XYZ file of N, CA and C in Angstrom:
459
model
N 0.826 -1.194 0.000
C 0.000 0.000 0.000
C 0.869 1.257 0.000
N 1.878 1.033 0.737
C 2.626 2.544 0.999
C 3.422 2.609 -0.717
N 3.926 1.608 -1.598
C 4.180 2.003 -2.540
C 3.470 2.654 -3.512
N 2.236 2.170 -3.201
C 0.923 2.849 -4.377
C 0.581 4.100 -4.026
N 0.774 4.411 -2.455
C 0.912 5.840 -2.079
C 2.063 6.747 -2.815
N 3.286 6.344 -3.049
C 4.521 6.759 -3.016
C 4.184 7.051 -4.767
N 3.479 6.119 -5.280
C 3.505 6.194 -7.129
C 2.961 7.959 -6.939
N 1.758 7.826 -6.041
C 0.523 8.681 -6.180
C 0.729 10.165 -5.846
N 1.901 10.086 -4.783
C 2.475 11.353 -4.965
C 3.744 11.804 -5.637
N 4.401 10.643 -6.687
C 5.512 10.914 -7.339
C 4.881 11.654 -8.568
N 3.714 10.928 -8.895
C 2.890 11.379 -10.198
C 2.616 12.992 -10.065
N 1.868 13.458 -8.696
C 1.823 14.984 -8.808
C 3.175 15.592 -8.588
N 3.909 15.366 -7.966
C 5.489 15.585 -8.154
C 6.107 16.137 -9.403
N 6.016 14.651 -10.733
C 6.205 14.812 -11.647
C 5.224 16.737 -12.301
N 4.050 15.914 -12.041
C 3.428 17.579 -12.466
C 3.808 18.415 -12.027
N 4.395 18.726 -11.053
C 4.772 20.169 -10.577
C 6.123 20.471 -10.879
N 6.772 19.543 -11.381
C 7.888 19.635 -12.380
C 8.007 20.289 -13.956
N 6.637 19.320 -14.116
C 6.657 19.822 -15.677
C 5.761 21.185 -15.869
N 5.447 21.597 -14.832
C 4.785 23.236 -14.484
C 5.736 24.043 -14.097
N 7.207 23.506 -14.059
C 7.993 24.536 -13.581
C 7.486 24.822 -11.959
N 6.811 24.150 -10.869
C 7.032 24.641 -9.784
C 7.921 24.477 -8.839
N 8.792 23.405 -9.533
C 9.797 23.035 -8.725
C 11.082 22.413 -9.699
N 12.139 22.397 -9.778
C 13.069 21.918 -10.633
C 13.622 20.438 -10.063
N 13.389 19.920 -8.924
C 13.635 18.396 -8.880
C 13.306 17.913 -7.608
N 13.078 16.903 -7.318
C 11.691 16.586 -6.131
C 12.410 16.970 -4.621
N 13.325 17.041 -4.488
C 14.100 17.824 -3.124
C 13.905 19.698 -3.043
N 13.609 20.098 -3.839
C 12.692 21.165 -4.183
C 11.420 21.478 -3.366
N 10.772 20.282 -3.251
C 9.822 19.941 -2.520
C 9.238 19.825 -1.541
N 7.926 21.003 -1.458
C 7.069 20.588 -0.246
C 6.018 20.066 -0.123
N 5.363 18.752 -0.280
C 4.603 17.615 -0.124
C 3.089 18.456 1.429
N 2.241 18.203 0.635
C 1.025 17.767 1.345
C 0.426 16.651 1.335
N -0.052 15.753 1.954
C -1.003 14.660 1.377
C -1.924 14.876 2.391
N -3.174 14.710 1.526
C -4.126 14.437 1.806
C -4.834 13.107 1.880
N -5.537 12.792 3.109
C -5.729 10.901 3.129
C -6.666 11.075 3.958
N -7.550 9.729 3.528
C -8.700 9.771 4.684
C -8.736 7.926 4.830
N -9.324 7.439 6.267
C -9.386 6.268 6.305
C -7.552 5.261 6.219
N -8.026 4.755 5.694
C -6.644 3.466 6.087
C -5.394 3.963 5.172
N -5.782 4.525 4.646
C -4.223 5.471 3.498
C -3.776 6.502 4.530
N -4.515 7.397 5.315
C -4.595 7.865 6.097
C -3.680 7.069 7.572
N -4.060 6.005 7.893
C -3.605 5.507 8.727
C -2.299 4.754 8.289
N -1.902 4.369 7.101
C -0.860 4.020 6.805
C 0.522 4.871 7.067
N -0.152 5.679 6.222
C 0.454 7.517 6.469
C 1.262 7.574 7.551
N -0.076 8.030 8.824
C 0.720 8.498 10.072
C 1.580 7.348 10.329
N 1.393 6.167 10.457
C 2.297 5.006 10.794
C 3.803 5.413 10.191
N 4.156 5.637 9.468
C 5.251 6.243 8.317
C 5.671 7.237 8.918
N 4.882 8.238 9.766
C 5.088 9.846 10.187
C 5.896 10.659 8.672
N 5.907 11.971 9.134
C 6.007 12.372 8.265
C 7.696 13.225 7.951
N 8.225 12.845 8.490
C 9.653 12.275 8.129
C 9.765 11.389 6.944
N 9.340 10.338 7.407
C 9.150 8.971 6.594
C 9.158 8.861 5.395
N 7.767 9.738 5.246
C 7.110 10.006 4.162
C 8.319 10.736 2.908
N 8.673 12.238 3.643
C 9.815 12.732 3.079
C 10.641 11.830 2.435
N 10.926 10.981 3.443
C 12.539 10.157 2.993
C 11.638 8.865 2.112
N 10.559 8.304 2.064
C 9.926 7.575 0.909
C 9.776 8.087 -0.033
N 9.349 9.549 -0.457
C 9.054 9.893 -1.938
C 10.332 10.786 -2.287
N 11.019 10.974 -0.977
C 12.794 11.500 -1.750
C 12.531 13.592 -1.965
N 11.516 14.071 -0.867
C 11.098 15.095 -1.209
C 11.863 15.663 0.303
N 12.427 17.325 0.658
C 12.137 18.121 1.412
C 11.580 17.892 2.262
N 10.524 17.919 2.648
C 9.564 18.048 3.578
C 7.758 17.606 3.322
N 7.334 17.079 4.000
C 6.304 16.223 3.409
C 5.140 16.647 5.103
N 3.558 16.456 4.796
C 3.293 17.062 5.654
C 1.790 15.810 5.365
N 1.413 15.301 6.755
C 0.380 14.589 6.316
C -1.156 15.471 7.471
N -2.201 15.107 6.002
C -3.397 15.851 6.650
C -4.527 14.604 6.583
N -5.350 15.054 7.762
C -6.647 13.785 7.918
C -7.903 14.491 7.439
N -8.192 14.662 5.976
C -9.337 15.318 5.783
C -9.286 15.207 4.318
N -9.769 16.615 3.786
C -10.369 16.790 2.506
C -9.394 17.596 1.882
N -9.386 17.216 0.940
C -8.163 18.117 -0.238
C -8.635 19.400 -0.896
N -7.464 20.520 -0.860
C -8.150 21.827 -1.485
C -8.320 21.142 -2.946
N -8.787 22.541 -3.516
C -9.565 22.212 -5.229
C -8.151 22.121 -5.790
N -6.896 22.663 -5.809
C -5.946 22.475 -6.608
C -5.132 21.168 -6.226
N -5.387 20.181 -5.320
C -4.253 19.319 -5.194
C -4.628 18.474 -6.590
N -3.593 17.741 -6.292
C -3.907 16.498 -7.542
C -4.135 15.286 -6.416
N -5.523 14.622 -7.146
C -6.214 13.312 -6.880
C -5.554 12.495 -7.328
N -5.419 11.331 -6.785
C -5.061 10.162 -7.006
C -6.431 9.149 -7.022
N -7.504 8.537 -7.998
C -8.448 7.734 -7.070
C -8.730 6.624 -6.915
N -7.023 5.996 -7.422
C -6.746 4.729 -6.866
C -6.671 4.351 -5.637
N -5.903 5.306 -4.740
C -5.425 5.382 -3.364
C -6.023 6.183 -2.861
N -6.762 7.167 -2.758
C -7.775 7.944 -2.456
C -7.104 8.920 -1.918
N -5.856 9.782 -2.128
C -5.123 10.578 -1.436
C -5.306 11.742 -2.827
N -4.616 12.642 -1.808
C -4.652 14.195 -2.627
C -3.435 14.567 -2.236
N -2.431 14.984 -3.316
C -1.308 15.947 -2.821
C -1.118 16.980 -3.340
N -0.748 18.146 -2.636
C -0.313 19.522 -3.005
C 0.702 19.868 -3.423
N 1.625 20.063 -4.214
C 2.956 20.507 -4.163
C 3.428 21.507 -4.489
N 4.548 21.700 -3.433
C 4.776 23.681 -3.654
C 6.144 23.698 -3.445
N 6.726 24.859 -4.035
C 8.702 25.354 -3.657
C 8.701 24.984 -1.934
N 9.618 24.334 -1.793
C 10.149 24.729 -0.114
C 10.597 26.149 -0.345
N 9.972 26.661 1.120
C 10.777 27.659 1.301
C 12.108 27.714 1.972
N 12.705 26.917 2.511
C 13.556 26.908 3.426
C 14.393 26.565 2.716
N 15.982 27.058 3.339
C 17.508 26.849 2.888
C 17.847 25.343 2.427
N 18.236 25.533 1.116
C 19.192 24.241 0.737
C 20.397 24.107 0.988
N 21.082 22.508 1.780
C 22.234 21.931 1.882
C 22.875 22.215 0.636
N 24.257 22.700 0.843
C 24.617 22.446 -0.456
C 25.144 21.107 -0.339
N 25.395 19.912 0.767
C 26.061 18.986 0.973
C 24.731 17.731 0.092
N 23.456 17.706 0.766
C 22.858 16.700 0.899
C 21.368 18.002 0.085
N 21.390 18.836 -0.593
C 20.711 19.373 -1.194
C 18.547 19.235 -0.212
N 19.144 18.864 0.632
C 17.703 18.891 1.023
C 17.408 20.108 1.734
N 15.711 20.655 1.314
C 15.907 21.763 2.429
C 15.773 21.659 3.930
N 16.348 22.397 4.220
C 15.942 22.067 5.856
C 15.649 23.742 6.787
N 15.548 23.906 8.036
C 15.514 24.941 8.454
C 16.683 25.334 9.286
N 17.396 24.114 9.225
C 18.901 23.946 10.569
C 19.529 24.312 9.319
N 19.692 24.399 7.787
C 21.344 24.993 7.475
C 21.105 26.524 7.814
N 22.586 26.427 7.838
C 23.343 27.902 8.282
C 23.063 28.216 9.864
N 22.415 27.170 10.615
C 22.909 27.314 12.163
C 24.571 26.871 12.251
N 24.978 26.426 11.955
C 26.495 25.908 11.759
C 27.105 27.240 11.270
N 27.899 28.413 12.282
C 28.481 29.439 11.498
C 29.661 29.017 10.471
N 30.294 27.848 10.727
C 31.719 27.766 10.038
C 30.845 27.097 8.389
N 29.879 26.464 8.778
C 29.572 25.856 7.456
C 28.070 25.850 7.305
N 27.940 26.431 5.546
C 26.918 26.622 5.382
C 26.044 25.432 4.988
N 26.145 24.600 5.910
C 24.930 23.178 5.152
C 24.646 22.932 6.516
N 23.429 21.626 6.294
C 22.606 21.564 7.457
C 23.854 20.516 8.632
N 23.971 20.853 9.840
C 24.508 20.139 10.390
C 24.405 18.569 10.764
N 23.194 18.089 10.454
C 23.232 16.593 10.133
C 23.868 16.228 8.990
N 23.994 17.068 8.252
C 24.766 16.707 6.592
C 26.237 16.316 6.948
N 26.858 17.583 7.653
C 28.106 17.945 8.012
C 28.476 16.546 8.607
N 28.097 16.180 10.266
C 28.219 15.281 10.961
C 28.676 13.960 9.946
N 27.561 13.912 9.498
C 27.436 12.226 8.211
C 28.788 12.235 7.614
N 28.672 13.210 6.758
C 29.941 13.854 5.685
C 31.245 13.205 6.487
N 31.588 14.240 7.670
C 32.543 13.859 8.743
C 32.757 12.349 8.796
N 32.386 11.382 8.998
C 32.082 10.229 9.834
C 32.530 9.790 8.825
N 31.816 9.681 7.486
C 32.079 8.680 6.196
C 33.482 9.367 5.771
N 33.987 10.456 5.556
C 35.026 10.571 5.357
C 36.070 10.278 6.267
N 36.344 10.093 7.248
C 37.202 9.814 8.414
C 37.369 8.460 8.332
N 36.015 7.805 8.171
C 36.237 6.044 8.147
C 36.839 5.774 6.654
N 36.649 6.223 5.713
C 37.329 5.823 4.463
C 38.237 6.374 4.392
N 39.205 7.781 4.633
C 40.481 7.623 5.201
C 41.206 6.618 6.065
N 40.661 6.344 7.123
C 41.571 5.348 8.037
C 41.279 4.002 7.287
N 40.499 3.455 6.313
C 40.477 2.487 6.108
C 41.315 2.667 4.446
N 41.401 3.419 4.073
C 42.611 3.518 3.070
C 43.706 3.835 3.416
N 44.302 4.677 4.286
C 45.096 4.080 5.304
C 45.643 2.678 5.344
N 44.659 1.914 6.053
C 44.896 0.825 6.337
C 45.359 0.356 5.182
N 44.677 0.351 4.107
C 44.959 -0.930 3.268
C 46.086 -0.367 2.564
N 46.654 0.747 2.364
C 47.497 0.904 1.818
C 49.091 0.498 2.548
N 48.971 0.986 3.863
C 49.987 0.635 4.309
C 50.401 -0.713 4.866
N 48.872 -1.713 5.008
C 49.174 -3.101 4.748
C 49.719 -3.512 3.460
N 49.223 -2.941 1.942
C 49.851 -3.418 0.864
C 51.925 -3.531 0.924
N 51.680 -2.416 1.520
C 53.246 -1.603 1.387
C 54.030 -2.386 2.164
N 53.291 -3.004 3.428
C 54.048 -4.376 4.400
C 54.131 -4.904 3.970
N 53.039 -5.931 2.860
C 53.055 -6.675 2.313
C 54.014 -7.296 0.990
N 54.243 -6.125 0.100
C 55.007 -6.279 -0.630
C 56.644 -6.381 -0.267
N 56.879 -5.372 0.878
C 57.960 -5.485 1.449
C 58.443 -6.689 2.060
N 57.782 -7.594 2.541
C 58.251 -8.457 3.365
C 58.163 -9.644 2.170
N 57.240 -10.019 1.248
C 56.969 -11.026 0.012
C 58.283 -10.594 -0.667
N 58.462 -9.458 -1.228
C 59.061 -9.289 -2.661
C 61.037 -9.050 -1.930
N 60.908 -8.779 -0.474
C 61.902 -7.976 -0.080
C 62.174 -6.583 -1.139
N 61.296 -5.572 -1.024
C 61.544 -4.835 -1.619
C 61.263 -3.499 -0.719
N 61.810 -2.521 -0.721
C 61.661 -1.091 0.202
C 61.019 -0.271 -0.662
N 59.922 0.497 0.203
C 58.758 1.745 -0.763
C 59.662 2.809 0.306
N 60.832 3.326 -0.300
C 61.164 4.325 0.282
C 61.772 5.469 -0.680
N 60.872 6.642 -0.430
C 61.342 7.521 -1.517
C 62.839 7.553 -1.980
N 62.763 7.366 -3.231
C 64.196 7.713 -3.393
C 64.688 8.930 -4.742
N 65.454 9.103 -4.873
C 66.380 10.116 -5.493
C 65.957 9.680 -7.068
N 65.601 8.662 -7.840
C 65.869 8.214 -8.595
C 64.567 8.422 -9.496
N 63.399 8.471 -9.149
C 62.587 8.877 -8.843
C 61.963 10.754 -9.345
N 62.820 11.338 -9.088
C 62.357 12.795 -9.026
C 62.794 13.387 -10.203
């Protein structure tokens, strides 16, 4: 069910693309509209969730009736709205959020930063690693020394 949701608001997505209201779905601020068990699927998901399922900004779930401009879905019985975020884009992780530029040294959202940090630090020390295991390795197999030399430059 939650994928047939996810088609239903990629489809008005798509439209608000090809209307020029948004240039690519992180652009995006998501309404849905749901009533009954789409509805209840929904909140189960919260609306985080939702965001990080259809790959949008910010996503916002409502228990009722859809204005006259959303787009219907009436397979799934949902309605979504879609509009520009207003809020600051990561330049790291391009999503908007309202936390970038609390970080004075850096202008992206500080969950971006953190992540960024972490994955780069571990794939340094682990290239690191493997490099300077290769460099044991060959040294002690081949008897051969990786030591800069003159000959070289």
């Amino acid at each position: 069910q939650l994928l047939d949701l996810r088609t239903s608001v990629q489809k008005a997505l798509e439209l608000a693309r090809q209307d020029k209201t948004i240039g690519h779905p992180l652009d995006a601020s998501v309404t849905v509209y749901a009533e009954g068990a789409a509805f209840d699927a929904l909140n189960a998901l919260g609306e985080e969730g939702l965001a990080k399922l259809v790959i949008v900004s910010e996503a916002h779930i409502v228990n009722g009736a859809a204005p006259a401009e959303a787009v219907k879905d009436e397979e799934t019985g949902v309605a979504t709205v879609v509009v520009a975020s207003g809020l600051e884009k990561c330049e790291r992780c391009w999503i908007h959020r309202d936390t970038v530029g609390q970080d004075s040294e850096h202008a992206v959202d500080p969950a971006a930063f953190t992540f960024f940090k972490f994955r780069w630090s571990n794939y340094c020390s682990y290239t690191y690693f493997i490099v300077c295991y290769s460099l044991y390795w060959h040294s002690t197999v081949y008897n051969v020394s990786f030591r800069y030399d003159k000959q070289f430059s």
